[in-house]
Amino acid sequence: APTALLARWVAGLKADNAQGEFYLTDIVAAACAAGIPVVADLAADERDVRGINDRAQLAAVERELQLRQAQAFMARGVTLADPARFDVRGTLNCGRDVRIDVGCVLEGDVTLGDDVTLGPYCVLRNVATGAGTAIEAFSHLVDAQVGAHCRIGPYARLRPGAALADDVHVGNFVEVKAAT
């Protein structure tokens, strides 16, 4: 819809129905009344246009989106232990032969070099890793740079400003912040 008209039509929506809800579909009547041509755009997949009316439906749609992303990563060669237990909430760039265990959450901009392994239940936010790095179970990395062939965790935490050179080992229950 033309932006200016759409803004006017949305502002004019009324909730005068039994449910007391605003319906975007009422814009079609407004367009017709204004003499604007109305055409249908058919979705290739009905899941792309289903309504979301409660938190359970929102969670189901989120899971579908995450599964689609997981399938796309696997098609590009990423190994996921369980595609249903993997979340990308941002941008993920992976090298070759990346392996990601269950329950990992990747947020913001994450880059994983070739042959990187993520253990179960890791959280990475705005992180870049070099090739051959292994991040063990339950490790959390935020705003950090990790060199090649590093070993992190389990239960390690890299906080903002952590920058690891190549071949660094950060052990169990270790926290690094604003350090090289």
Short mmCIF file of C-alpha atoms in Angstrom, two decimals:
data_model
loop_
_atom_site.label_atom_id
_atom_site.label_comp_id
_atom_site.label_asym_id
_atom_site.label_seq_id
_atom_site.Cartn_x
_atom_site.Cartn_y
_atom_site.Cartn_z
CA ALA A 1 0.00 0.00 0.00
CA PRO A 2 1.21 3.54 -0.58
CA THR A 3 2.85 4.64 2.67
CA ALA A 4 0.94 7.88 3.18
CA LEU A 5 -2.41 6.20 2.54
CA LEU A 6 -1.54 3.20 4.68
CA ALA A 7 -0.62 5.47 7.59
CA ARG A 8 -3.96 7.27 7.26
CA TRP A 9 -5.92 4.00 6.98
CA VAL A 10 -4.20 2.46 10.00
CA ALA A 11 -4.87 5.60 12.05
CA GLY A 12 -8.54 5.32 11.05
CA LEU A 13 -9.01 1.72 12.19
CA LYS A 14 -11.76 1.20 14.74
CA ALA A 15 -12.25 -1.60 17.26
CA ASP A 16 -16.04 -1.57 16.91
CA ASN A 17 -16.53 -5.33 16.69
CA ALA A 18 -17.52 -8.08 19.12
CA GLN A 19 -13.90 -8.79 20.02
CA GLY A 20 -12.97 -5.12 20.46
CA GLU A 21 -9.94 -5.66 18.22
CA PHE A 22 -8.36 -3.68 15.39
CA TYR A 23 -8.31 -5.60 12.10
CA LEU A 24 -5.75 -4.72 9.45
CA THR A 25 -8.02 -6.39 6.93
CA ASP A 26 -10.38 -3.39 7.33
CA ILE A 27 -7.79 -1.46 5.31
CA VAL A 28 -8.97 -3.33 2.19
CA ALA A 29 -12.39 -1.67 2.50
CA ALA A 30 -10.73 1.73 2.98
CA ALA A 31 -8.60 1.19 -0.15
CA CYS A 32 -11.63 0.18 -2.19
CA ALA A 33 -13.56 3.21 -0.94
CA ALA A 34 -10.64 5.44 -2.03
CA GLY A 35 -10.60 3.82 -5.49
CA ILE A 36 -7.19 2.21 -4.97
CA PRO A 37 -6.77 -1.11 -6.81
CA VAL A 38 -6.62 -4.10 -4.46
CA VAL A 39 -4.79 -7.25 -5.54
CA ALA A 40 -3.98 -10.46 -3.69
CA ASP A 41 -0.44 -11.58 -3.01
CA LEU A 42 -0.51 -15.30 -2.31
CA ALA A 43 1.99 -16.63 0.22
CA ALA A 44 4.06 -19.60 -0.94
CA ASP A 45 3.74 -21.15 2.51
CA GLU A 46 0.69 -20.62 4.72
CA ARG A 47 2.93 -20.69 7.82
CA ASP A 48 4.35 -17.34 6.69
CA VAL A 49 1.04 -15.53 7.17
CA ARG A 50 -0.65 -17.23 10.09
CA GLY A 51 -2.02 -15.06 12.85
CA ILE A 52 -0.48 -14.76 16.28
CA ASN A 53 -3.00 -14.16 19.03
CA ASP A 54 -1.26 -15.35 22.18
CA ARG A 55 2.15 -16.21 23.59
CA ALA A 56 1.83 -19.90 22.77
CA GLN A 57 1.27 -19.08 19.08
CA LEU A 58 4.16 -16.60 19.18
CA ALA A 59 6.44 -19.29 20.62
CA ALA A 60 5.33 -21.76 17.92
CA VAL A 61 6.13 -19.25 15.15
CA GLU A 62 9.50 -18.48 16.75
CA ARG A 63 10.32 -22.19 16.88
CA GLU A 64 9.37 -22.56 13.19
CA LEU A 65 11.66 -19.64 12.27
CA GLN A 66 14.52 -21.10 14.31
CA LEU A 67 14.06 -24.52 12.70
CA ARG A 68 14.19 -22.98 9.23
CA GLN A 69 17.43 -21.20 10.15
CA ALA A 70 18.86 -24.42 11.56
CA GLN A 71 18.04 -26.29 8.35
CA ALA A 72 19.71 -23.57 6.28
CA PHE A 73 22.88 -23.77 8.40
CA MET A 74 22.96 -27.56 8.12
CA ALA A 75 22.56 -27.28 4.34
CA ARG A 76 25.71 -25.11 4.38
CA GLY A 77 27.64 -27.75 6.34
CA VAL A 78 27.11 -26.82 9.99
CA THR A 79 26.55 -29.84 12.27
CA LEU A 80 23.79 -29.27 14.82
CA ALA A 81 23.31 -31.92 17.52
CA ASP A 82 19.59 -31.10 17.63
CA PRO A 83 18.16 -28.47 15.25
CA ALA A 84 15.14 -28.05 17.53
CA ARG A 85 17.37 -26.88 20.39
CA PHE A 86 19.37 -24.14 18.68
CA ASP A 87 18.60 -20.40 18.57
CA VAL A 88 20.09 -17.66 16.41
CA ARG A 89 18.97 -14.19 17.45
CA GLY A 90 21.03 -12.13 15.09
CA THR A 91 23.59 -12.93 12.40
CA LEU A 92 25.68 -16.09 12.37
CA ASN A 93 28.58 -16.61 9.98
CA CYS A 94 30.19 -20.04 10.06
CA GLY A 95 33.32 -21.48 8.52
CA ARG A 96 33.65 -25.11 7.45
CA ASP A 97 33.01 -28.06 9.77
CA VAL A 98 31.45 -26.08 12.62
CA ARG A 99 29.78 -28.27 15.26
CA ILE A 100 27.16 -26.91 17.67
CA ASP A 101 25.73 -28.94 20.53
CA VAL A 102 22.24 -28.59 22.06
CA GLY A 103 20.86 -25.50 23.74
CA CYS A 104 23.24 -22.92 22.27
CA VAL A 105 21.99 -19.35 21.88
CA LEU A 106 23.81 -17.06 19.44
CA GLU A 107 22.91 -13.37 19.63
CA GLY A 108 23.99 -10.25 17.76
CA ASP A 109 26.85 -10.76 15.30
CA VAL A 110 28.59 -14.10 15.79
CA THR A 111 31.37 -15.45 13.56
CA LEU A 112 32.70 -18.97 14.04
CA GLY A 113 35.86 -19.92 12.16
CA ASP A 114 36.55 -23.26 10.50
CA ASP A 115 36.38 -26.36 12.72
CA VAL A 116 34.93 -24.52 15.74
CA THR A 117 33.05 -26.60 18.32
CA LEU A 118 30.44 -25.25 20.73
CA GLY A 119 29.55 -27.48 23.68
CA PRO A 120 26.03 -27.68 25.08
CA TYR A 121 24.21 -24.63 26.45
CA CYS A 122 26.71 -21.96 25.43
CA VAL A 123 25.64 -18.36 24.92
CA LEU A 124 27.60 -16.17 22.49
CA ARG A 125 26.73 -12.52 21.88
CA ASN A 126 28.77 -10.41 19.45
CA VAL A 127 31.67 -12.84 19.36
CA ALA A 128 34.23 -13.82 16.72
CA THR A 129 36.32 -16.98 17.02
CA GLY A 130 39.30 -18.19 15.08
CA ALA A 131 39.59 -21.62 13.48
CA GLY A 132 39.88 -24.76 15.58
CA THR A 133 38.55 -23.22 18.80
CA ALA A 134 36.51 -25.32 21.25
CA ILE A 135 34.08 -23.63 23.62
CA GLU A 136 32.97 -26.10 26.26
CA ALA A 137 29.59 -26.53 27.98
CA PHE A 138 27.77 -23.66 29.70
CA SER A 139 30.28 -21.00 28.67
CA HIS A 140 29.07 -17.42 28.11
CA LEU A 141 30.92 -15.07 25.79
CA VAL A 142 29.80 -11.46 25.29
CA ASP A 143 31.49 -8.83 23.10
CA ALA A 144 34.67 -10.90 22.91
CA GLN A 145 37.32 -11.86 20.35
CA VAL A 146 38.76 -15.37 20.46
CA GLY A 147 41.82 -16.44 18.50
CA ALA A 148 42.43 -19.72 16.71
CA HIS A 149 42.87 -23.06 18.49
CA CYS A 150 41.68 -21.76 21.87
CA ARG A 151 40.06 -23.91 24.56
CA ILE A 152 37.41 -22.20 26.69
CA GLY A 153 35.54 -23.61 29.68
CA PRO A 154 33.46 -25.40 30.64
CA TYR A 155 31.59 -22.77 32.64
CA ALA A 156 33.89 -19.98 31.48
CA ARG A 157 32.78 -16.40 30.97
CA LEU A 158 34.31 -13.90 28.57
CA ARG A 159 32.91 -10.43 29.21
CA PRO A 160 33.09 -7.30 27.05
CA GLY A 161 36.56 -6.43 25.90
CA ALA A 162 38.06 -9.89 26.32
CA ALA A 163 40.47 -10.57 23.44
CA LEU A 164 42.21 -13.94 23.37
CA ALA A 165 45.25 -14.59 21.19
CA ASP A 166 45.74 -17.90 19.40
CA ASP A 167 46.24 -21.08 21.47
CA VAL A 168 44.88 -19.63 24.73
CA HIS A 169 43.25 -21.89 27.33
CA VAL A 170 40.63 -20.43 29.67
CA GLY A 171 39.70 -23.08 32.23
CA ASN A 172 36.66 -24.00 34.29
CA PHE A 173 34.79 -21.22 36.08
CA VAL A 174 37.18 -18.52 34.83
CA GLU A 175 36.00 -15.01 34.00
CA VAL A 176 37.87 -12.62 31.72
CA LYS A 177 36.85 -8.98 31.18
CA ALA A 178 38.53 -6.15 29.28
CA ALA A 179 41.79 -8.08 29.04
CA THR A 180 44.05 -9.35 26.29
#
